[in-house]
CSV table of C-alpha atoms and ligand atoms in Angstrom, one decimal:
chain,number,residue,atom,x,y,z
A,965,MET,CA,110.4,85.6,92.0
A,966,GLU,CA,109.0,83.6,95.1
A,967,SER,CA,105.5,82.6,94.9
A,968,LEU,CA,102.5,84.6,96.9
A,969,GLN,CA,102.0,81.2,98.8
A,970,THR,CA,105.2,80.8,99.8
A,971,ILE,CA,105.0,84.6,100.7
A,972,LEU,CA,102.2,83.9,103.1
A,973,HIS,CA,103.7,80.9,104.7
A,974,ARG,CA,106.7,83.1,105.5
A,975,ILE,CA,104.7,86.1,106.8
A,976,GLU,CA,102.7,83.7,109.1
A,977,HIS,CA,105.6,82.3,110.6
A,978,GLU,CA,108.3,84.9,110.8
A,979,ASP,CA,108.2,86.4,113.9
A,980,ARG,CA,108.1,89.8,112.5
A,981,PRO,CA,107.5,90.2,108.6
A,982,ASP,CA,109.2,92.8,107.0
A,983,PRO,CA,107.2,96.0,106.4
A,984,ALA,CA,108.5,96.6,103.2
A,985,LEU,CA,107.2,93.0,102.4
A,986,LEU,CA,103.6,93.8,103.9
A,987,ALA,CA,103.9,97.1,102.1
A,988,GLN,CA,104.3,95.3,99.1
A,989,LEU,CA,101.5,92.9,99.5
A,990,LEU,CA,99.4,95.9,100.3
A,991,ARG,CA,99.7,97.1,97.0
A,992,ILE,CA,98.6,94.1,94.9
A,993,GLU,CA,95.4,95.0,92.7
A,994,ASN,CA,94.8,91.7,90.7
A,995,ARG,CA,91.8,90.1,91.8
A,996,GLU,CA,92.9,86.4,92.2
A,997,GLU,CA,96.0,87.2,94.3
A,998,LEU,CA,93.7,89.3,96.1
A,999,ASP,CA,91.3,86.8,96.7
A,1000,LEU,CA,94.1,84.6,97.6
A,1001,ILE,CA,95.3,86.5,100.6
A,1002,TYR,CA,91.8,86.9,102.0
A,1003,ALA,CA,91.1,82.8,101.9
A,1004,ARG,CA,94.4,82.2,103.5
A,1005,ALA,CA,93.3,84.9,106.3
A,1006,TYR,CA,89.9,83.4,106.8
A,1007,ASP,CA,91.6,79.8,106.8
A,1008,VAL,CA,93.8,81.1,109.7
A,1009,LYS,CA,90.9,82.6,111.5
A,1010,ARG,CA,89.0,79.3,111.4
A,1011,ARG,CA,91.8,77.6,112.7
A,1012,GLU,CA,92.9,79.8,115.2
A,1013,VAL,CA,89.8,81.5,116.6
A,1014,SER,CA,86.6,79.6,114.9
A,1015,ALA,CA,84.7,80.5,112.9
A,1016,LEU,CA,82.0,82.4,115.0
A,1017,ALA,CA,81.1,85.8,114.1
A,1018,TYR,CA,80.2,88.1,117.5
A,1019,PHE,CA,77.9,90.7,117.8
A,1020,ARG,CA,79.0,93.5,119.6
A,1021,GLY,CA,75.8,96.2,119.8
A,1022,LEU,CA,77.3,99.8,119.3
A,1023,ILE,CA,75.8,102.2,121.5
A,1024,GLU,CA,77.0,105.9,120.7
A,1025,VAL,CA,76.6,107.2,124.0
A,1026,SER,CA,77.8,111.3,123.6
A,1027,ASN,CA,78.5,112.9,120.7
A,1028,VAL,CA,80.0,115.8,123.0
A,1029,CYS,CA,83.7,116.0,122.5
A,1030,ALA,CA,86.5,118.3,123.8
A,1031,LYS,CA,89.0,116.8,120.9
A,1032,ASP,CA,89.1,118.5,117.6
A,1033,CYS,CA,90.6,116.0,115.0
A,1034,LEU,CA,90.6,117.4,111.8
A,1035,TYR,CA,89.3,114.9,110.2
A,1036,CYS,CA,86.1,113.9,112.3
A,1037,GLY,CA,82.6,115.3,112.1
A,1038,ILE,CA,81.7,115.5,115.8
A,1039,ARG,CA,85.3,117.3,116.6
A,1040,ARG,CA,85.0,120.0,119.2
A,1041,SER,CA,84.6,122.8,116.2
A,1042,GLY,CA,82.0,121.0,114.2
A,1043,ASN,CA,78.6,122.4,113.6
A,1044,VAL,CA,76.4,119.4,115.1
A,1045,SER,CA,73.5,119.2,117.7
A,1046,ARG,CA,75.4,117.6,120.6
A,1047,TYR,CA,73.3,115.1,122.7
A,1048,THR,CA,74.4,113.0,125.3
A,1049,MET,CA,72.2,110.1,125.8
A,1050,SER,CA,70.2,109.6,129.3
A,1051,ASN,CA,71.2,106.4,131.7
A,1052,ASP,CA,67.7,105.0,131.0
A,1053,GLU,CA,68.4,105.0,127.2
A,1054,VAL,CA,71.5,103.7,127.5
A,1055,ILE,CA,70.1,100.7,129.9
A,1056,ALA,CA,67.1,100.4,127.2
A,1057,CYS,CA,69.7,99.7,124.7
A,1058,ALA,CA,72.0,97.3,126.7
A,1059,ARG,CA,68.5,95.3,127.5
A,1060,PHE,CA,68.2,95.1,123.9
A,1061,ALA,CA,71.4,93.8,123.2
A,1062,TYR,CA,70.9,91.1,125.9
A,1063,ASP,CA,67.3,90.1,125.3
A,1064,ASN,CA,68.5,89.5,121.7
A,1065,GLY,CA,71.5,87.2,122.6
A,1066,TYR,CA,74.5,90.0,121.7
A,1067,GLY,CA,77.3,88.9,123.9
A,1068,SER,CA,78.7,92.1,124.3
A,1069,ILE,CA,78.1,95.9,123.6
A,1070,VAL,CA,80.3,99.0,123.5
A,1071,LEU,CA,79.7,102.2,125.1
A,1072,GLN,CA,81.3,104.8,122.5
A,1073,SER,CA,81.1,108.3,123.3
A,1074,GLY,CA,83.3,111.4,122.2
A,1075,GLU,CA,85.8,112.2,124.8
A,1076,ARG,CA,85.6,114.1,127.7
A,1077,ARG,CA,87.3,114.1,130.7
A,1078,ASP,CA,85.1,115.9,133.4
A,1079,PRO,CA,83.7,114.2,136.5
A,1080,ALA,CA,80.0,114.5,135.7
A,1081,PHE,CA,81.3,112.4,132.6
A,1082,VAL,CA,83.2,109.7,134.4
A,1083,GLU,CA,80.4,109.1,136.9
A,1084,LEU,CA,78.0,108.6,134.0
A,1085,ILE,CA,79.8,106.1,132.2
A,1086,GLU,CA,80.8,104.3,135.7
A,1087,ASP,CA,76.9,104.6,136.6
A,1088,MET,CA,76.0,103.1,132.9
A,1089,VAL,CA,78.5,100.2,133.2
A,1090,ARG,CA,77.2,99.2,136.8
A,1091,GLU,CA,73.3,99.0,136.2
A,1092,ILE,CA,73.8,97.4,133.0
A,1093,ASN,CA,76.0,94.7,134.9
A,1094,ASP,CA,73.6,94.5,137.8
A,1095,MET,CA,70.7,94.0,134.9
A,1096,THR,CA,72.3,91.1,133.3
A,1097,GLY,CA,74.6,89.4,136.2
A,1098,ASP,CA,77.6,90.3,134.5
A,1099,SER,CA,76.7,88.3,131.8
A,1100,LEU,CA,77.1,90.8,128.6
A,1101,GLY,CA,80.4,91.9,127.7
A,1102,ILE,CA,80.7,95.4,128.1
A,1103,THR,CA,83.8,97.4,125.8
A,1104,LEU,CA,84.1,101.2,126.4
A,1105,SER,CA,85.2,103.5,123.3
A,1106,ALA,CA,85.8,106.9,125.6
A,1107,GLY,CA,88.7,108.2,124.5
A,1108,GLU,CA,92.1,109.5,126.6
A,1109,GLN,CA,91.5,109.3,130.2
A,1110,ASP,CA,93.4,109.5,133.8
A,1111,SER,CA,94.6,106.2,135.1
A,1112,SER,CA,92.5,106.6,137.7
A,1113,THR,CA,89.0,107.0,135.8
A,1114,TYR,CA,90.4,103.7,133.9
A,1115,ARG,CA,90.7,101.9,137.0
A,1116,ARG,CA,87.4,103.2,138.1
A,1117,TRP,CA,85.5,102.0,134.9
A,1118,LEU,CA,87.4,98.8,135.1
A,1119,GLU,CA,86.1,98.1,138.8
A,1120,ALA,CA,83.0,99.1,138.0
A,1121,GLY,CA,83.0,96.1,135.1
A,1122,ALA,CA,83.8,97.0,131.9
A,1123,ARG,CA,86.3,94.7,130.6
A,1124,ARG,CA,87.6,96.0,127.1
A,1125,TYR,CA,88.7,99.3,126.2
A,1126,LEU,CA,89.3,100.4,122.5
A,1127,LEU,CA,91.2,103.2,121.9
A,1128,ARG,CA,92.6,103.9,118.2
A,1129,ILE,CA,95.9,105.1,117.8
A,1130,GLU,CA,94.6,106.3,114.0
A,1131,THR,CA,97.9,106.1,112.3
A,1132,SER,CA,101.2,104.6,114.1
A,1133,ASN,CA,103.2,107.5,112.2
A,1134,ARG,CA,103.5,109.9,114.3
A,1135,GLU,CA,104.6,112.6,112.0
A,1136,LEU,CA,101.3,111.9,110.2
A,1137,TYR,CA,99.1,111.8,113.3
A,1138,ALA,CA,100.6,115.8,114.0
A,1139,ARG,CA,99.0,116.3,110.4
A,1140,LEU,CA,95.6,115.0,111.4
A,1141,HIS,CA,95.7,116.6,114.7
A,1142,PRO,CA,95.8,120.1,116.3
A,1143,ALA,CA,98.9,120.6,117.9
A,1144,ASP,CA,97.8,119.9,121.6
A,1145,HIS,CA,97.0,116.4,120.9
A,1146,ASP,CA,99.7,114.1,121.4
A,1147,TYR,CA,100.7,111.0,120.4
A,1148,ASP,CA,102.5,109.8,122.9
A,1149,GLU,CA,99.8,110.6,125.3
A,1150,ARG,CA,97.3,107.9,123.3
A,1151,LEU,CA,100.4,105.5,123.2
A,1152,ARG,CA,100.6,106.1,127.3
A,1153,CYS,CA,97.0,105.5,127.4
A,1154,LEU,CA,97.1,102.1,125.7
A,1155,ARG,CA,100.0,101.0,127.6
A,1156,GLU,CA,98.2,101.9,131.0
A,1157,LEU,CA,95.0,100.1,130.0
A,1158,LYS,CA,96.7,97.0,129.3
A,1159,ASP,CA,98.7,97.1,132.5
A,1160,ILE,CA,95.7,97.9,134.7
A,1161,GLY,CA,94.1,94.6,133.3
A,1162,TYR,CA,91.6,95.9,130.3
A,1163,GLN,CA,91.6,93.6,127.4
A,1164,VAL,CA,93.0,96.6,124.4
A,1165,GLY,CA,91.7,97.1,121.4
A,1166,THR,CA,93.4,99.7,118.9
A,1167,GLY,CA,93.3,100.0,115.0
A,1168,VAL,CA,93.9,102.8,112.3
A,1169,MET,CA,92.3,105.0,109.6
A,1170,ILE,CA,93.1,103.2,106.1
A,1171,GLY,CA,94.1,105.8,103.0
A,1172,LEU,CA,94.1,109.0,105.0
A,1173,PRO,CA,95.5,112.1,102.9
A,1174,PHE,CA,99.4,111.4,103.0
A,1175,GLN,CA,99.5,107.9,104.4
A,1176,THR,CA,101.5,105.4,102.3
A,1177,THR,CA,101.4,101.3,102.1
A,1178,GLU,CA,104.5,101.7,104.6
A,1179,ASP,CA,102.7,103.6,107.0
A,1180,LEU,CA,99.9,101.3,106.6
A,1181,ALA,CA,102.4,98.0,107.0
A,1182,ARG,CA,103.9,99.6,109.9
A,1183,ASP,CA,100.5,99.9,111.7
A,1184,ILE,CA,100.5,96.2,111.6
A,1185,LEU,CA,103.3,95.7,113.1
A,1186,PHE,CA,102.5,98.1,115.7
A,1187,PHE,CA,99.1,96.3,116.6
A,1188,ARG,CA,102.0,93.1,116.9
A,1189,ASP,CA,104.5,95.1,119.2
A,1190,ILE,CA,101.8,96.5,121.5
A,1191,ASP,CA,100.3,93.3,121.6
A,1192,VAL,CA,97.0,94.2,120.9
A,1193,ASP,CA,93.8,92.1,121.9
A,1194,MET,CA,91.4,93.6,119.6
A,1195,ILE,CA,91.5,95.7,116.2
A,1196,GLY,CA,89.1,98.0,114.7
A,1197,MET,CA,90.2,99.9,111.3
A,1198,GLY,CA,88.3,100.6,108.6
A,1199,PRO,CA,88.8,103.2,105.7
A,1200,TYR,CA,89.2,107.3,106.0
A,1201,LEU,CA,85.9,108.8,104.7
A,1202,TYR,CA,85.7,112.1,103.9
A,1203,HIS,CA,83.4,114.4,106.2
A,1204,HIS,CA,82.4,117.5,104.1
A,1205,ASP,CA,82.7,119.8,107.7
A,1206,THR,CA,86.2,119.4,108.7
A,1207,PRO,CA,89.4,120.6,107.8
A,1208,LEU,CA,90.5,117.4,106.2
A,1209,GLY,CA,87.7,116.8,104.1
A,1210,ARG,CA,87.9,120.3,102.8
A,1211,GLU,CA,91.4,121.0,102.3
A,1212,ALA,CA,92.8,117.5,101.2
A,1213,THR,CA,92.1,115.0,98.6
A,1214,PRO,CA,92.6,111.2,99.7
A,1215,SER,CA,95.6,109.7,98.9
A,1216,ILE,CA,93.5,106.4,97.6
A,1217,ASP,CA,90.3,107.1,95.8
A,1218,ALA,CA,87.3,106.0,97.3
A,1219,GLY,CA,86.1,102.8,95.5
A,1220,GLY,CA,87.3,99.3,94.4
A,1221,GLY,CA,91.3,100.4,95.8
A,1222,LEU,CA,90.0,101.5,99.1
A,1223,LEU,CA,87.7,98.4,100.1
A,1224,ASP,CA,90.6,95.7,98.9
A,1225,MET,CA,92.8,97.9,100.9
A,1226,SER,CA,90.7,98.0,104.0
A,1227,LEU,CA,90.4,94.1,103.3
A,1228,MET,CA,94.1,93.8,103.1
A,1229,MET,CA,94.8,95.1,106.3
A,1230,ILE,CA,92.4,92.7,107.9
A,1231,ALA,CA,93.6,90.1,106.1
A,1232,LEU,CA,97.3,90.4,106.9
A,1233,SER,CA,96.4,91.5,110.4
A,1234,ARG,CA,94.8,88.3,110.6
A,1235,ILE,CA,97.6,86.2,109.4
A,1236,ILE,CA,100.3,88.2,111.1
A,1237,LEU,CA,98.5,88.8,114.9
A,1238,LYS,CA,96.5,85.3,114.7
A,1239,ASP,CA,94.4,84.6,117.9
A,1240,VAL,CA,93.0,88.3,118.3
A,1241,ASN,CA,89.6,89.8,117.9
A,1242,ILE,CA,89.3,91.8,114.3
A,1243,ALA,CA,86.1,94.1,113.8
A,1244,SER,CA,84.6,94.4,110.3
A,1245,THR,CA,83.5,97.7,111.1
A,1246,THR,CA,80.8,100.0,110.3
A,1247,ALA,CA,83.3,102.3,107.6
A,1248,LEU,CA,83.5,99.2,105.5
A,1249,GLN,CA,79.9,99.1,105.0
A,1250,ALA,CA,80.2,102.4,103.5
A,1251,LEU,CA,82.0,101.6,100.8
A,1252,HIS,CA,80.2,98.3,100.1
A,1253,SER,CA,76.8,97.1,100.7
A,1254,GLN,CA,78.5,93.7,101.5
A,1255,GLY,CA,81.3,95.2,103.4
A,1256,ARG,CA,80.8,93.7,106.5
A,1257,GLU,CA,80.4,90.3,105.3
A,1258,LEU,CA,83.7,90.8,103.2
A,1259,GLY,CA,85.1,92.0,105.9
A,1260,LEU,CA,84.3,88.3,107.9
A,1261,ARG,CA,85.8,86.9,104.8
A,1262,ALA,CA,89.0,88.3,105.2
A,1263,GLY,CA,89.4,87.4,108.6
A,1264,ALA,CA,87.4,89.7,110.5
A,1265,ASN,CA,85.3,87.9,113.3
A,1266,VAL,CA,83.4,90.7,114.9
A,1267,VAL,CA,80.4,93.1,113.6
A,1268,MET,CA,79.1,95.9,115.3
A,1269,PRO,CA,75.2,96.2,114.9
A,1270,ASN,CA,74.2,100.0,115.8
A,1271,LEU,CA,71.9,100.1,118.6
A,1272,THR,CA,71.9,103.6,119.1
A,1273,PRO,CA,68.4,105.4,118.9
A,1274,VAL,CA,67.6,106.4,115.2
A,1275,ARG,CA,66.6,110.2,116.2
A,1276,TYR,CA,70.2,110.7,117.6
A,1277,ARG,CA,72.0,109.2,114.5
A,1278,ARG,CA,72.3,112.1,112.4
A,1279,ASP,CA,73.9,113.4,115.0
A,1280,TYR,CA,77.0,110.8,115.2
A,1281,LEU,CA,78.3,111.3,111.6
A,1282,LEU,CA,81.8,110.9,111.6
A,1283,TYR,CA,81.8,110.8,108.2
A,1284,ASP,CA,79.2,111.6,105.3
A,1285,SER,CA,78.5,108.4,103.8
A,1286,LYS,CA,77.9,106.7,107.1
A,1287,PRO,CA,75.3,103.6,106.7
A,1288,CYS,CA,72.1,102.4,108.5
A,1289,VAL,CA,71.5,105.9,109.8
A,1290,ASP,CA,67.6,105.0,109.7
A,1291,GLU,CA,67.9,101.6,110.4
A,1292,ASP,CA,66.5,100.7,113.8
A,1293,ALA,CA,68.0,97.8,116.0
A,1294,GLY,CA,65.3,95.2,115.3
A,1295,LYS,CA,65.5,95.5,111.9
A,1296,SER,CA,69.3,95.3,111.7
A,1297,ARG,CA,69.9,92.3,113.9
A,1298,ASP,CA,67.5,90.2,111.4
A,1299,CYS,CA,68.8,91.6,108.7
A,1300,LEU,CA,72.5,91.5,109.5
A,1301,ALA,CA,72.3,87.4,110.9
A,1302,ARG,CA,70.5,86.2,107.7
A,1303,ARG,CA,73.5,88.2,105.7
A,1304,ILE,CA,76.4,86.4,107.9
A,1305,GLY,CA,74.1,83.0,107.7
A,1306,ALA,CA,74.6,83.6,104.0
A,1307,ILE,CA,78.1,83.5,103.6
A,1308,GLY,CA,78.3,80.3,105.8
A,1309,GLU,CA,79.2,81.9,109.2
A,1310,LYS,CA,77.9,81.0,112.4
A,1311,ILE,CA,77.1,83.6,115.0
A,1312,GLY,CA,78.2,83.5,118.4
A,1313,TRP,CA,74.9,84.1,120.4
A,1314,ASN,CA,74.9,84.7,123.9
A,1315,VAL,CA,78.9,84.7,124.6
A,1316,ALA,CA,81.0,87.4,125.3
A,1317,GLY,CA,83.6,85.9,122.9
A,1318,ASP,CA,86.6,87.5,124.5
A,1319,PRO,CA,89.7,87.7,122.8
A,1320,LEU,CA,91.5,84.3,122.7
A,1321,HIS,CA,94.8,86.3,122.8
A,1322,ALA,CA,93.4,88.4,126.0
A,1323,LEU,CA,92.6,84.8,127.5
A,1324,ARG,CA,95.9,83.4,127.1
A,1325,ARG,CA,97.8,86.5,127.9
A,1326,MET,CA,96.0,86.9,131.3
A,1327,ASN,CA,96.5,83.4,132.4
A,1328,GLY,CA,99.8,83.5,131.8
A,1329,LEU,CA,99.9,81.0,128.8
A,1330,THR,CA,101.7,82.1,125.6
A,1331,PRO,CA,99.9,83.9,123.4
A,1332,LEU,CA,100.0,82.1,120.0
A,1333,ARG,CA,102.2,83.7,117.3
A,1334,ASN,CA,103.9,81.7,115.4
B,763,5AD,N1,86.5,108.4,108.4
B,763,5AD,C1,86.9,107.1,108.7
B,763,5AD,N2,86.7,107.1,110.3
B,763,5AD,C2,86.7,107.8,111.2
B,763,5AD,N3,86.8,108.6,112.5
B,763,5AD,C3,86.6,109.2,112.7
B,763,5AD,N4,86.6,110.3,111.9
B,763,5AD,C4,86.6,109.7,110.6
B,763,5AD,C5,86.4,109.7,109.3
B,763,5AD,N5,86.1,110.7,108.4
B,763,5AD,C6,87.1,106.6,113.3
B,763,5AD,C7,88.4,107.0,114.3
B,763,5AD,C8,88.0,107.3,115.5
B,763,5AD,C9,86.6,106.4,115.2
B,763,5AD,C10,85.5,106.6,116.4
B,763,5AD,O1,86.1,106.9,114.2
B,763,5AD,O2,89.4,106.4,113.8
B,763,5AD,O3,89.1,106.6,116.0
């Protein structure tokens, strides 16, 4: 039997690791072995992208959504009261991020493709850039759009775009979405975003019903194959008022198993993709009070404190156990900074924190792989 160290060395240096081997690693339950893998990923992070943790202030602009994903609490047929923040409210949140040294923000929204929405986001991006002299990184996460919309938003000054593939297994994708949601359309969007010139992020949900460790292993290779700059992924968490929440039990029990599987996904993604940005997501914190810190220790380098005004938070519950529903932005900033300091990480204040992978890619340098 090869030692774990030898296996890790191999997946770090091979061009395209064997998915069966990755799946085997994802099934590890032994505490010492898990910790060894997280420590290895942490070393790769420090070596390849530094030990800085970047803050992305998350602004949940609107929960109005044209999509009907079977797992999501703000799906079109969901029973929530709908809101769209005003321009001024969004600008005030961005101002908070800027004044507090957050390097960047994420404007996230339910998916809408109508002209009024396209213009709303465009205006918000322009105004934020005017206010900050283009010095606050702006990431958009507003679903599948036409290439003309993606271009308009890029021209307005957005630099990054997050669009999760949710799962790279197209049969599983089809089980999680209504028939008119198209895996190939999502792929088209991801490719187009990159061609147009965005720094592109994607991600998956971990522990979905019907999902296997082989699927997750192939998700990591998918990130590698489409050459993403950023990864944001987290555990699938049940929402009581969704078809998936009602009908299917998770394939992996919530609790210890799901937390470690999520941390392993971060760790293996870091070891294989090396110089990308990886978020330690809010959903991780839903599983463990220190979930986000554990994510940073396992190779993530981005945290996304929520800046959405507290009065809207209850209407943006993608899943039941979403943390920080009542925590206002000022409080969560200090609390998070303290907690991150306590695990020996430094925060990248006042810098946009572009993924090194994207800078290398865009400057025609060879992205770091092996
Ligand atoms: N559990 C975990 N993540 C979810 N998302 C949506 N619903 C859930 C859920 N029930 C994630 C999706 C989406 C992102 C905005 O939130 O991956 O892309």
